[in-house]
GROMACS .gro file of N, CA and C in nm:
model
  423
    1MET      N    1   0.084  -0.129   0.000
    1MET     CA    2  -0.005   0.004  -0.007
    1MET      C    3   0.096   0.123  -0.005
    2ARG      N    4   0.035   0.221  -0.075
    2ARG     CA    5   0.115   0.349  -0.089
    2ARG      C    6   0.025   0.453  -0.031
    3ALA      N    7   0.077   0.546   0.054
    3ALA     CA    8  -0.010   0.665   0.085
    3ALA      C    9   0.018   0.775   0.000
    4LEU      N   10  -0.066   0.835  -0.031
    4LEU     CA   11  -0.088   0.950  -0.106
    4LEU      C   12  -0.149   1.079  -0.046
    5ALA      N   13  -0.110   1.179  -0.092
    5ALA     CA   14  -0.182   1.317  -0.032
    5ALA      C   15  -0.228   1.394  -0.154
    6LEU      N   16  -0.339   1.435  -0.160
    6LEU     CA   17  -0.403   1.521  -0.273
    6LEU      C   18  -0.462   1.650  -0.217
    7ALA      N   19  -0.428   1.745  -0.289
    7ALA     CA   20  -0.438   1.892  -0.232
    7ALA      C   21  -0.500   1.982  -0.372
    8LEU      N   22  -0.608   2.065  -0.346
    8LEU     CA   23  -0.669   2.121  -0.463
    8LEU      C   24  -0.675   2.271  -0.390
    9ALA      N   25  -0.645   2.376  -0.492
    9ALA     CA   26  -0.672   2.520  -0.471
    9ALA      C   27  -0.810   2.518  -0.550
   10GLY      N   28  -0.909   2.527  -0.501
   10GLY     CA   29  -1.050   2.530  -0.551
   10GLY      C   30  -1.146   2.422  -0.484
   11ALA      N   31  -1.221   2.368  -0.546
   11ALA     CA   32  -1.312   2.269  -0.492
   11ALA      C   33  -1.298   2.146  -0.577
   12ALA      N   34  -1.283   2.019  -0.490
   12ALA     CA   35  -1.309   1.896  -0.556
   12ALA      C   36  -1.394   1.809  -0.489
   13TRP      N   37  -1.467   1.734  -0.547
   13TRP     CA   38  -1.577   1.655  -0.483
   13TRP      C   39  -1.551   1.499  -0.486
   14LEU      N   40  -1.485   1.447  -0.572
   14LEU     CA   41  -1.476   1.316  -0.585
   14LEU      C   42  -1.354   1.274  -0.655
   15LEU      N   43  -1.286   1.154  -0.593
   15LEU     CA   44  -1.158   1.111  -0.679
   15LEU      C   45  -1.205   0.963  -0.698
   16ALA      N   46  -1.203   0.929  -0.822
   16ALA     CA   47  -1.234   0.791  -0.853
   16ALA      C   48  -1.110   0.736  -0.948
   17LEU      N   49  -1.077   0.592  -0.908
   17LEU     CA   50  -0.970   0.528  -0.967
   17LEU      C   51  -1.032   0.417  -1.044
   18GLU      N   52  -1.007   0.432  -1.166
   18GLU     CA   53  -1.064   0.297  -1.241
   18GLU      C   54  -0.971   0.194  -1.277
   19PRO      N   55  -1.014   0.066  -1.292
   19PRO     CA   56  -1.160   0.041  -1.308
   19PRO      C   57  -1.248   0.020  -1.197
   20ASP      N   58  -1.198   0.008  -1.076
   20ASP     CA   59  -1.270   0.004  -0.941
   20ASP      C   60  -1.267   0.113  -0.896
   21VAL      N   61  -1.373   0.182  -0.856
   21VAL     CA   62  -1.390   0.313  -0.796
   21VAL      C   63  -1.346   0.332  -0.673
   22VAL      N   64  -1.265   0.406  -0.626
   22VAL     CA   65  -1.226   0.443  -0.495
   22VAL      C   66  -1.276   0.598  -0.456
   23ARG      N   67  -1.406   0.604  -0.393
   23ARG     CA   68  -1.452   0.709  -0.359
   23ARG      C   69  -1.396   0.770  -0.222
   24LEU      N   70  -1.351   0.892  -0.237
   24LEU     CA   71  -1.297   0.971  -0.118
   24LEU      C   72  -1.368   1.077  -0.072
   25SER      N   73  -1.478   1.047  -0.014
   25SER     CA   74  -1.563   1.161   0.031
   25SER      C   75  -1.556   1.218   0.170
   26ALA      N   76  -1.487   1.114   0.237
   26ALA     CA   77  -1.471   1.170   0.389
   26ALA      C   78  -1.326   1.189   0.412
   27GLY      N   79  -1.286   1.259   0.514
   27GLY     CA   80  -1.154   1.293   0.563
   27GLY      C   81  -1.096   1.395   0.483
   28TRP      N   82  -1.158   1.488   0.431
   28TRP     CA   83  -1.101   1.619   0.370
   28TRP      C   84  -1.096   1.721   0.470
   29GLN      N   85  -1.002   1.804   0.443
   29GLN     CA   86  -0.968   1.929   0.532
   29GLN      C   87  -0.961   2.045   0.432
   30ILE      N   88  -1.022   2.160   0.459
   30ILE     CA   89  -1.023   2.286   0.384
   30ILE      C   90  -0.954   2.401   0.480
   31GLN      N   91  -0.902   2.500   0.407
   31GLN     CA   92  -0.852   2.621   0.457
   31GLN      C   93  -0.839   2.726   0.342
   32SER      N   94  -0.863   2.853   0.390
   32SER     CA   95  -0.839   2.948   0.296
   32SER      C   96  -0.692   2.972   0.262
   33SER      N   97  -0.665   3.009   0.136
   33SER     CA   98  -0.552   3.030   0.078
   33SER      C   99  -0.486   3.149   0.131
   34ALA      N  100  -0.575   3.231   0.203
   34ALA     CA  101  -0.519   3.373   0.271
   34ALA      C  102  -0.462   3.317   0.392
   35ARG      N  103  -0.479   3.206   0.451
   35ARG     CA  104  -0.422   3.151   0.578
   35ARG      C  105  -0.319   3.069   0.559
   36VAL      N  106  -0.285   3.026   0.453
   36VAL     CA  107  -0.192   2.925   0.421
   36VAL      C  108  -0.070   2.980   0.357
   37THR      N  109   0.059   2.976   0.414
   37THR     CA  110   0.165   3.017   0.381
   37THR      C  111   0.251   2.916   0.261
   38GLN      N  112   0.218   2.792   0.304
   38GLN     CA  113   0.309   2.704   0.230
   38GLN      C  114   0.237   2.672   0.089
   39ALA      N  115   0.329   2.644  -0.017
   39ALA     CA  116   0.290   2.627  -0.157
   39ALA      C  117   0.234   2.473  -0.164
   40GLY      N  118   0.155   2.454  -0.285
   40GLY     CA  119   0.094   2.340  -0.315
   40GLY      C  120   0.177   2.221  -0.288
   41GLU      N  121   0.315   2.239  -0.335
   41GLU     CA  122   0.392   2.121  -0.332
   41GLU      C  123   0.424   2.064  -0.198
   42THR      N  124   0.405   2.145  -0.101
   42THR     CA  125   0.431   2.127   0.039
   42THR      C  126   0.295   2.078   0.098
   43ILE      N  127   0.187   2.155   0.072
   43ILE     CA  128   0.065   2.099   0.114
   43ILE      C  129   0.016   1.954   0.077
   44SER      N  130   0.054   1.925  -0.051
   44SER     CA  131   0.007   1.810  -0.109
   44SER      C  132   0.084   1.687  -0.071
   45ARG      N  133   0.179   1.707   0.021
   45ARG     CA  134   0.247   1.585   0.061
   45ARG      C  135   0.196   1.507   0.188
   46VAL      N  136   0.240   1.363   0.187
   46VAL     CA  137   0.190   1.290   0.289
   46VAL      C  138   0.236   1.349   0.404
   47GLY      N  139   0.158   1.367   0.528
   47GLY     CA  140   0.213   1.419   0.665
   47GLY      C  141   0.202   1.545   0.667
   48PHE      N  142   0.160   1.632   0.575
   48PHE     CA  143   0.159   1.798   0.601
   48PHE      C  144   0.058   1.814   0.724
   49ASP      N  145   0.102   1.912   0.812
   49ASP     CA  146   0.054   1.948   0.922
   49ASP      C  147  -0.040   2.035   0.882
   50ALA      N  148  -0.191   1.993   0.898
   50ALA     CA  149  -0.311   2.058   0.860
   50ALA      C  150  -0.385   2.109   0.997
   51ALA      N  151  -0.306   2.120   1.103
   51ALA     CA  152  -0.371   2.174   1.230
   51ALA      C  153  -0.439   2.303   1.209
   52GLY      N  154  -0.558   2.306   1.254
   52GLY     CA  155  -0.636   2.427   1.237
   52GLY      C  156  -0.719   2.435   1.119
   53TRP      N  157  -0.703   2.353   1.027
   53TRP     CA  158  -0.795   2.321   0.905
   53TRP      C  159  -0.927   2.273   0.949
   54HIS      N  160  -1.032   2.307   0.854
   54HIS     CA  161  -1.165   2.268   0.886
   54HIS      C  162  -1.183   2.123   0.828
   55PRO      N  163  -1.243   2.026   0.917
   55PRO     CA  164  -1.291   1.888   0.848
   55PRO      C  165  -1.388   1.918   0.749
   56ALA      N  166  -1.405   1.826   0.662
   56ALA     CA  167  -1.499   1.858   0.525
   56ALA      C  168  -1.539   1.710   0.484
   57THR      N  169  -1.661   1.680   0.443
   57THR     CA  170  -1.718   1.571   0.368
   57THR      C  171  -1.731   1.629   0.221
   58VAL      N  172  -1.693   1.579   0.111
   58VAL     CA  173  -1.734   1.631  -0.024
   58VAL      C  174  -1.836   1.525  -0.072
   59PRO      N  175  -1.925   1.564  -0.139
   59PRO     CA  176  -1.921   1.721  -0.231
   59PRO      C  177  -1.955   1.820  -0.103
   60THR      N  178  -1.915   1.936  -0.130
   60THR     CA  179  -1.951   2.041  -0.035
   60THR      C  180  -1.890   2.177  -0.088
   61THR      N  181  -1.943   2.282  -0.055
   61THR     CA  182  -1.894   2.410  -0.068
   61THR      C  183  -1.816   2.445   0.053
   62VAL      N  184  -1.744   2.552   0.026
   62VAL     CA  185  -1.671   2.619   0.145
   62VAL      C  186  -1.770   2.647   0.263
   63LEU      N  187  -1.878   2.720   0.209
   63LEU     CA  188  -1.966   2.777   0.304
   63LEU      C  189  -2.039   2.640   0.383
   64ALA      N  190  -2.089   2.560   0.308
   64ALA     CA  191  -2.141   2.447   0.377
   64ALA      C  192  -2.059   2.371   0.464
   65ALA      N  193  -1.927   2.367   0.427
   65ALA     CA  194  -1.832   2.291   0.545
   65ALA      C  195  -1.830   2.391   0.651
   66LEU      N  196  -1.811   2.534   0.623
   66LEU     CA  197  -1.788   2.614   0.747
   66LEU      C  198  -1.927   2.607   0.837
   67VAL      N  199  -2.034   2.601   0.765
   67VAL     CA  200  -2.153   2.612   0.843
   67VAL      C  201  -2.176   2.489   0.936
   68GLU      N  202  -2.124   2.358   0.864
   68GLU     CA  203  -2.127   2.234   0.931
   68GLU      C  204  -2.028   2.237   1.052
   69ASN      N  205  -1.915   2.292   1.038
   69ASN     CA  206  -1.822   2.309   1.164
   69ASN      C  207  -1.846   2.442   1.252
   70GLN      N  208  -1.985   2.493   1.235
   70GLN     CA  209  -2.042   2.599   1.318
   70GLN      C  210  -1.963   2.714   1.325
   71VAL      N  211  -1.864   2.756   1.205
   71VAL     CA  212  -1.812   2.884   1.204
   71VAL      C  213  -1.915   2.981   1.169
   72TYR      N  214  -2.008   2.944   1.086
   72TYR     CA  215  -2.118   3.057   1.057
   72TYR      C  216  -2.260   2.987   1.085
   73PRO      N  217  -2.355   3.055   1.090
   73PRO     CA  218  -2.479   2.986   1.119
   73PRO      C  219  -2.544   2.938   0.999
   74GLY      N  220  -2.637   2.860   0.988
   74GLY     CA  221  -2.714   2.796   0.883
   74GLY      C  222  -2.773   2.908   0.802
   75PRO      N  223  -2.736   2.938   0.663
   75PRO     CA  224  -2.793   3.055   0.603
   75PRO      C  225  -2.940   3.061   0.564
   76TYR      N  226  -2.986   2.941   0.583
   76TYR     CA  227  -3.133   2.921   0.543
   76TYR      C  228  -3.235   2.936   0.651
   77PHE      N  229  -3.182   2.996   0.778
   77PHE     CA  230  -3.263   3.018   0.887
   77PHE      C  231  -3.244   3.167   0.908
   78GLY      N  232  -3.407   3.216   0.925
   78GLY     CA  233  -3.397   3.348   0.974
   78GLY      C  234  -3.322   3.454   0.866
   79LEU      N  235  -3.245   3.547   0.926
   79LEU     CA  236  -3.193   3.636   0.865
   79LEU      C  237  -3.020   3.594   0.872
   80ASN      N  238  -3.002   3.463   0.895
   80ASN     CA  239  -2.859   3.435   0.906
   80ASN      C  240  -2.766   3.452   0.780
   81LEU      N  241  -2.823   3.440   0.654
   81LEU     CA  242  -2.737   3.460   0.562
   81LEU      C  243  -2.687   3.625   0.563
   82LYS      N  244  -2.758   3.720   0.618
   82LYS     CA  245  -2.682   3.835   0.606
   82LYS      C  246  -2.585   3.846   0.721
   83LYS      N  247  -2.561   3.756   0.805
   83LYS     CA  248  -2.451   3.746   0.907
   83LYS      C  249  -2.317   3.686   0.852
   84ILE      N  250  -2.325   3.628   0.728
   84ILE     CA  251  -2.200   3.578   0.680
   84ILE      C  252  -2.125   3.676   0.608
   85PRO      N  253  -2.001   3.670   0.644
   85PRO     CA  254  -1.909   3.798   0.595
   85PRO      C  255  -1.908   3.774   0.429
   86GLY      N  256  -1.932   3.900   0.367
   86GLY     CA  257  -1.930   3.907   0.218
   86GLY      C  258  -2.078   3.939   0.169
   87TYR      N  259  -2.171   3.912   0.257
   87TYR     CA  260  -2.308   3.919   0.192
   87TYR      C  261  -2.320   4.058   0.186
   88ARG      N  262  -2.387   4.095   0.069
   88ARG     CA  263  -2.447   4.236   0.032
   88ARG      C  264  -2.588   4.217  -0.043
   89GLU      N  265  -2.658   4.325  -0.016
   89GLU     CA  266  -2.794   4.341  -0.082
   89GLU      C  267  -2.781   4.351  -0.222
   90GLY      N  268  -2.874   4.311  -0.284
   90GLY     CA  269  -2.875   4.341  -0.433
   90GLY      C  270  -2.782   4.251  -0.530
   91ARG      N  271  -2.783   4.292  -0.645
   91ARG     CA  272  -2.691   4.216  -0.750
   91ARG      C  273  -2.541   4.267  -0.728
   92TRP      N  274  -2.450   4.181  -0.738
   92TRP     CA  275  -2.305   4.202  -0.720
   92TRP      C  276  -2.230   4.093  -0.795
   93LEU      N  277  -2.123   4.122  -0.852
   93LEU     CA  278  -2.046   4.023  -0.912
   93LEU      C  279  -1.909   3.998  -0.860
   94VAL      N  280  -1.851   4.083  -0.788
   94VAL     CA  281  -1.710   4.055  -0.721
   94VAL      C  282  -1.751   4.068  -0.561
   95MET      N  283  -1.664   3.944  -0.512
   95MET     CA  284  -1.679   3.937  -0.376
   95MET      C  285  -1.616   4.049  -0.311
   96PRO      N  286  -1.675   4.108  -0.197
   96PRO     CA  287  -1.629   4.241  -0.157
   96PRO      C  288  -1.473   4.198  -0.080
   97GLN      N  289  -1.410   4.306  -0.055
   97GLN     CA  290  -1.282   4.304   0.014
   97GLN      C  291  -1.311   4.260   0.167
   98GLY      N  292  -1.236   4.175   0.218
   98GLY     CA  293  -1.258   4.147   0.352
   98GLY      C  294  -1.341   4.011   0.368
   99SER      N  295  -1.405   3.965   0.264
   99SER     CA  296  -1.474   3.849   0.268
   99SER      C  297  -1.407   3.732   0.266
  100PRO      N  298  -1.401   3.625   0.363
  100PRO     CA  299  -1.328   3.499   0.353
  100PRO      C  300  -1.349   3.417   0.227
  101PHE      N  301  -1.437   3.458   0.170
  101PHE     CA  302  -1.478   3.376   0.033
  101PHE      C  303  -1.401   3.451  -0.089
  102ARG      N  304  -1.357   3.566  -0.063
  102ARG     CA  305  -1.286   3.639  -0.197
  102ARG      C  306  -1.162   3.552  -0.234
  103ASP      N  307  -1.081   3.473  -0.157
  103ASP     CA  308  -0.960   3.424  -0.194
  103ASP      C  309  -1.006   3.269  -0.205
  104SER      N  310  -0.924   3.194  -0.297
  104SER     CA  311  -0.953   3.058  -0.313
  104SER      C  312  -0.923   2.976  -0.174
  105TRP      N  313  -0.979   2.848  -0.167
  105TRP     CA  314  -0.963   2.754  -0.062
  105TRP      C  315  -0.894   2.637  -0.120
  106TRP      N  316  -0.809   2.582  -0.015
  106TRP     CA  317  -0.750   2.462  -0.038
  106TRP      C  318  -0.854   2.338   0.024
  107TYR      N  319  -0.850   2.238  -0.053
  107TYR     CA  320  -0.915   2.101  -0.008
  107TYR      C  321  -0.792   1.990   0.010
  108ARG      N  322  -0.780   1.931   0.095
  108ARG     CA  323  -0.680   1.840   0.090
  108ARG      C  324  -0.721   1.704   0.145
  109THR      N  325  -0.675   1.579   0.131
  109THR     CA  326  -0.690   1.445   0.199
  109THR      C  327  -0.581   1.379   0.179
  110GLU      N  328  -0.570   1.282   0.247
  110GLU     CA  329  -0.455   1.169   0.241
  110GLU      C  330  -0.529   1.032   0.219
  111PHE      N  331  -0.492   0.939   0.145
  111PHE     CA  332  -0.544   0.826   0.130
  111PHE      C  333  -0.441   0.699   0.093
  112ILE      N  334  -0.489   0.595   0.132
  112ILE     CA  335  -0.389   0.471   0.085
  112ILE      C  336  -0.448   0.411  -0.065
  113LEU      N  337  -0.364   0.400  -0.148
  113LEU     CA  338  -0.405   0.342  -0.273
  113LEU      C  339  -0.404   0.197  -0.245
  114PRO      N  340  -0.513   0.132  -0.279
  114PRO     CA  341  -0.506  -0.018  -0.268
  114PRO      C  342  -0.416  -0.092  -0.347
  115GLU      N  343  -0.362  -0.189  -0.293
  115GLU     CA  344  -0.270  -0.289  -0.356
  115GLU      C  345  -0.313  -0.329  -0.487
  116SER      N  346  -0.426  -0.344  -0.511
  116SER     CA  347  -0.461  -0.385  -0.644
  116SER      C  348  -0.468  -0.293  -0.749
  117HIS      N  349  -0.440  -0.176  -0.721
  117HIS     CA  350  -0.435  -0.063  -0.830
  117HIS      C  351  -0.283  -0.038  -0.872
  118ARG      N  352  -0.177  -0.098  -0.796
  118ARG     CA  353  -0.043  -0.073  -0.815
  118ARG      C  354  -0.010  -0.120  -0.955
  119GLY      N  355   0.064  -0.033  -1.019
  119GLY     CA  356   0.124  -0.054  -1.161
  119GLY      C  357   0.013  -0.031  -1.256
  120LYS      N  358  -0.110   0.013  -1.221
  120LYS     CA  359  -0.199   0.035  -1.332
  120LYS      C  360  -0.211   0.183  -1.367
  121TYR      N  361  -0.264   0.207  -1.481
  121TYR     CA  362  -0.308   0.354  -1.520
  121TYR      C  363  -0.437   0.385  -1.456
  122LEU      N  364  -0.430   0.493  -1.384
  122LEU     CA  365  -0.539   0.539  -1.315
  122LEU      C  366  -0.607   0.687  -1.350
  123THR      N  367  -0.718   0.694  -1.334
  123THR     CA  368  -0.794   0.812  -1.379
  123THR      C  369  -0.847   0.888  -1.259
  124LEU      N  370  -0.810   1.022  -1.243
  124LEU     CA  371  -0.826   1.095  -1.143
  124LEU      C  372  -0.953   1.169  -1.190
  125HIS      N  373  -1.072   1.149  -1.146
  125HIS     CA  374  -1.207   1.216  -1.170
  125HIS      C  375  -1.259   1.309  -1.062
  126LEU      N  376  -1.270   1.429  -1.094
  126LEU     CA  377  -1.305   1.521  -0.993
  126LEU      C  378  -1.452   1.574  -1.063
  127ASP      N  379  -1.549   1.555  -0.953
  127ASP     CA  380  -1.679   1.604  -1.010
  127ASP      C  381  -1.717   1.729  -0.918
  128GLY      N  382  -1.762   1.837  -1.003
  128GLY     CA  383  -1.791   1.960  -0.920
  128GLY      C  384  -1.716   2.060  -0.895
  129ILE      N  385  -1.582   2.065  -0.966
  129ILE     CA  386  -1.493   2.170  -0.943
  129ILE      C  387  -1.570   2.293  -0.995
  130ASN      N  388  -1.598   2.396  -0.917
  130ASN     CA  389  -1.663   2.524  -0.957
  130ASN      C  390  -1.553   2.639  -1.012
  131TYR      N  391  -1.555   2.648  -1.138
  131TYR     CA  392  -1.476   2.743  -1.205
  131TYR      C  393  -1.341   2.686  -1.249
  132GLN      N  394  -1.255   2.675  -1.151
  132GLN     CA  395  -1.126   2.624  -1.182
  132GLN      C  396  -1.040   2.558  -1.055
  133ALA      N  397  -0.940   2.498  -1.071
  133ALA     CA  398  -0.862   2.445  -0.965
  133ALA      C  399  -0.735   2.403  -1.009
  134ASN      N  400  -0.633   2.406  -0.909
  134ASN     CA  401  -0.504   2.353  -0.930
  134ASN      C  402  -0.478   2.233  -0.853
  135VAL      N  403  -0.466   2.115  -0.917
  135VAL     CA  404  -0.460   1.975  -0.849
  135VAL      C  405  -0.327   1.941  -0.831
  136TRP      N  406  -0.285   1.901  -0.720
  136TRP     CA  407  -0.162   1.854  -0.662
  136TRP      C  408  -0.170   1.711  -0.605
  137LEU      N  409  -0.065   1.636  -0.637
  137LEU     CA  410  -0.062   1.496  -0.577
  137LEU      C  411   0.067   1.454  -0.554
  138ASN      N  412   0.081   1.438  -0.416
  138ASN     CA  413   0.229   1.410  -0.381
  138ASN      C  414   0.333   1.517  -0.409
  139GLY      N  415   0.300   1.653  -0.411
  139GLY     CA  416   0.401   1.742  -0.434
  139GLY      C  417   0.410   1.804  -0.589
  140ARG      N  418   0.337   1.713  -0.663
  140ARG     CA  419   0.348   1.755  -0.812
  140ARG      C  420   0.209   1.808  -0.875
  141ARG      N  421   0.206   1.924  -0.944
  141ARG     CA  422   0.100   1.981  -0.983
  141ARG      C  423   0.049   1.902  -1.104
   0.00000   0.00000   0.00000
């Protein structure tokens, strides 16, 4: 078995290895790129210290994961949506300065590649990347 680390700047929802699918929905961690000083080549290595990152289960958005971690209140209750940083009334296209959602976010996980997959060509299948992402695996983009 070989331990692998995967990190994404953006959003990733599913990793599938063919022909047998290995779903990696649990065990993810997220953090704002504004709070991370290390580069992707470091973040995506096995054993990276992600202390202080928020646990997540994918598929999820950054906001949904933060609500799940009780960083923000559920936006669909009362006027809670207005309490989330970056909220503005009316139409707007650019996330305002100071919003935690203005910068991209890292999603990372570590997993063990099953022995049955060793030596095979594998497909990395990511469902639900919103807009764009930089994908890193074991220190390589």
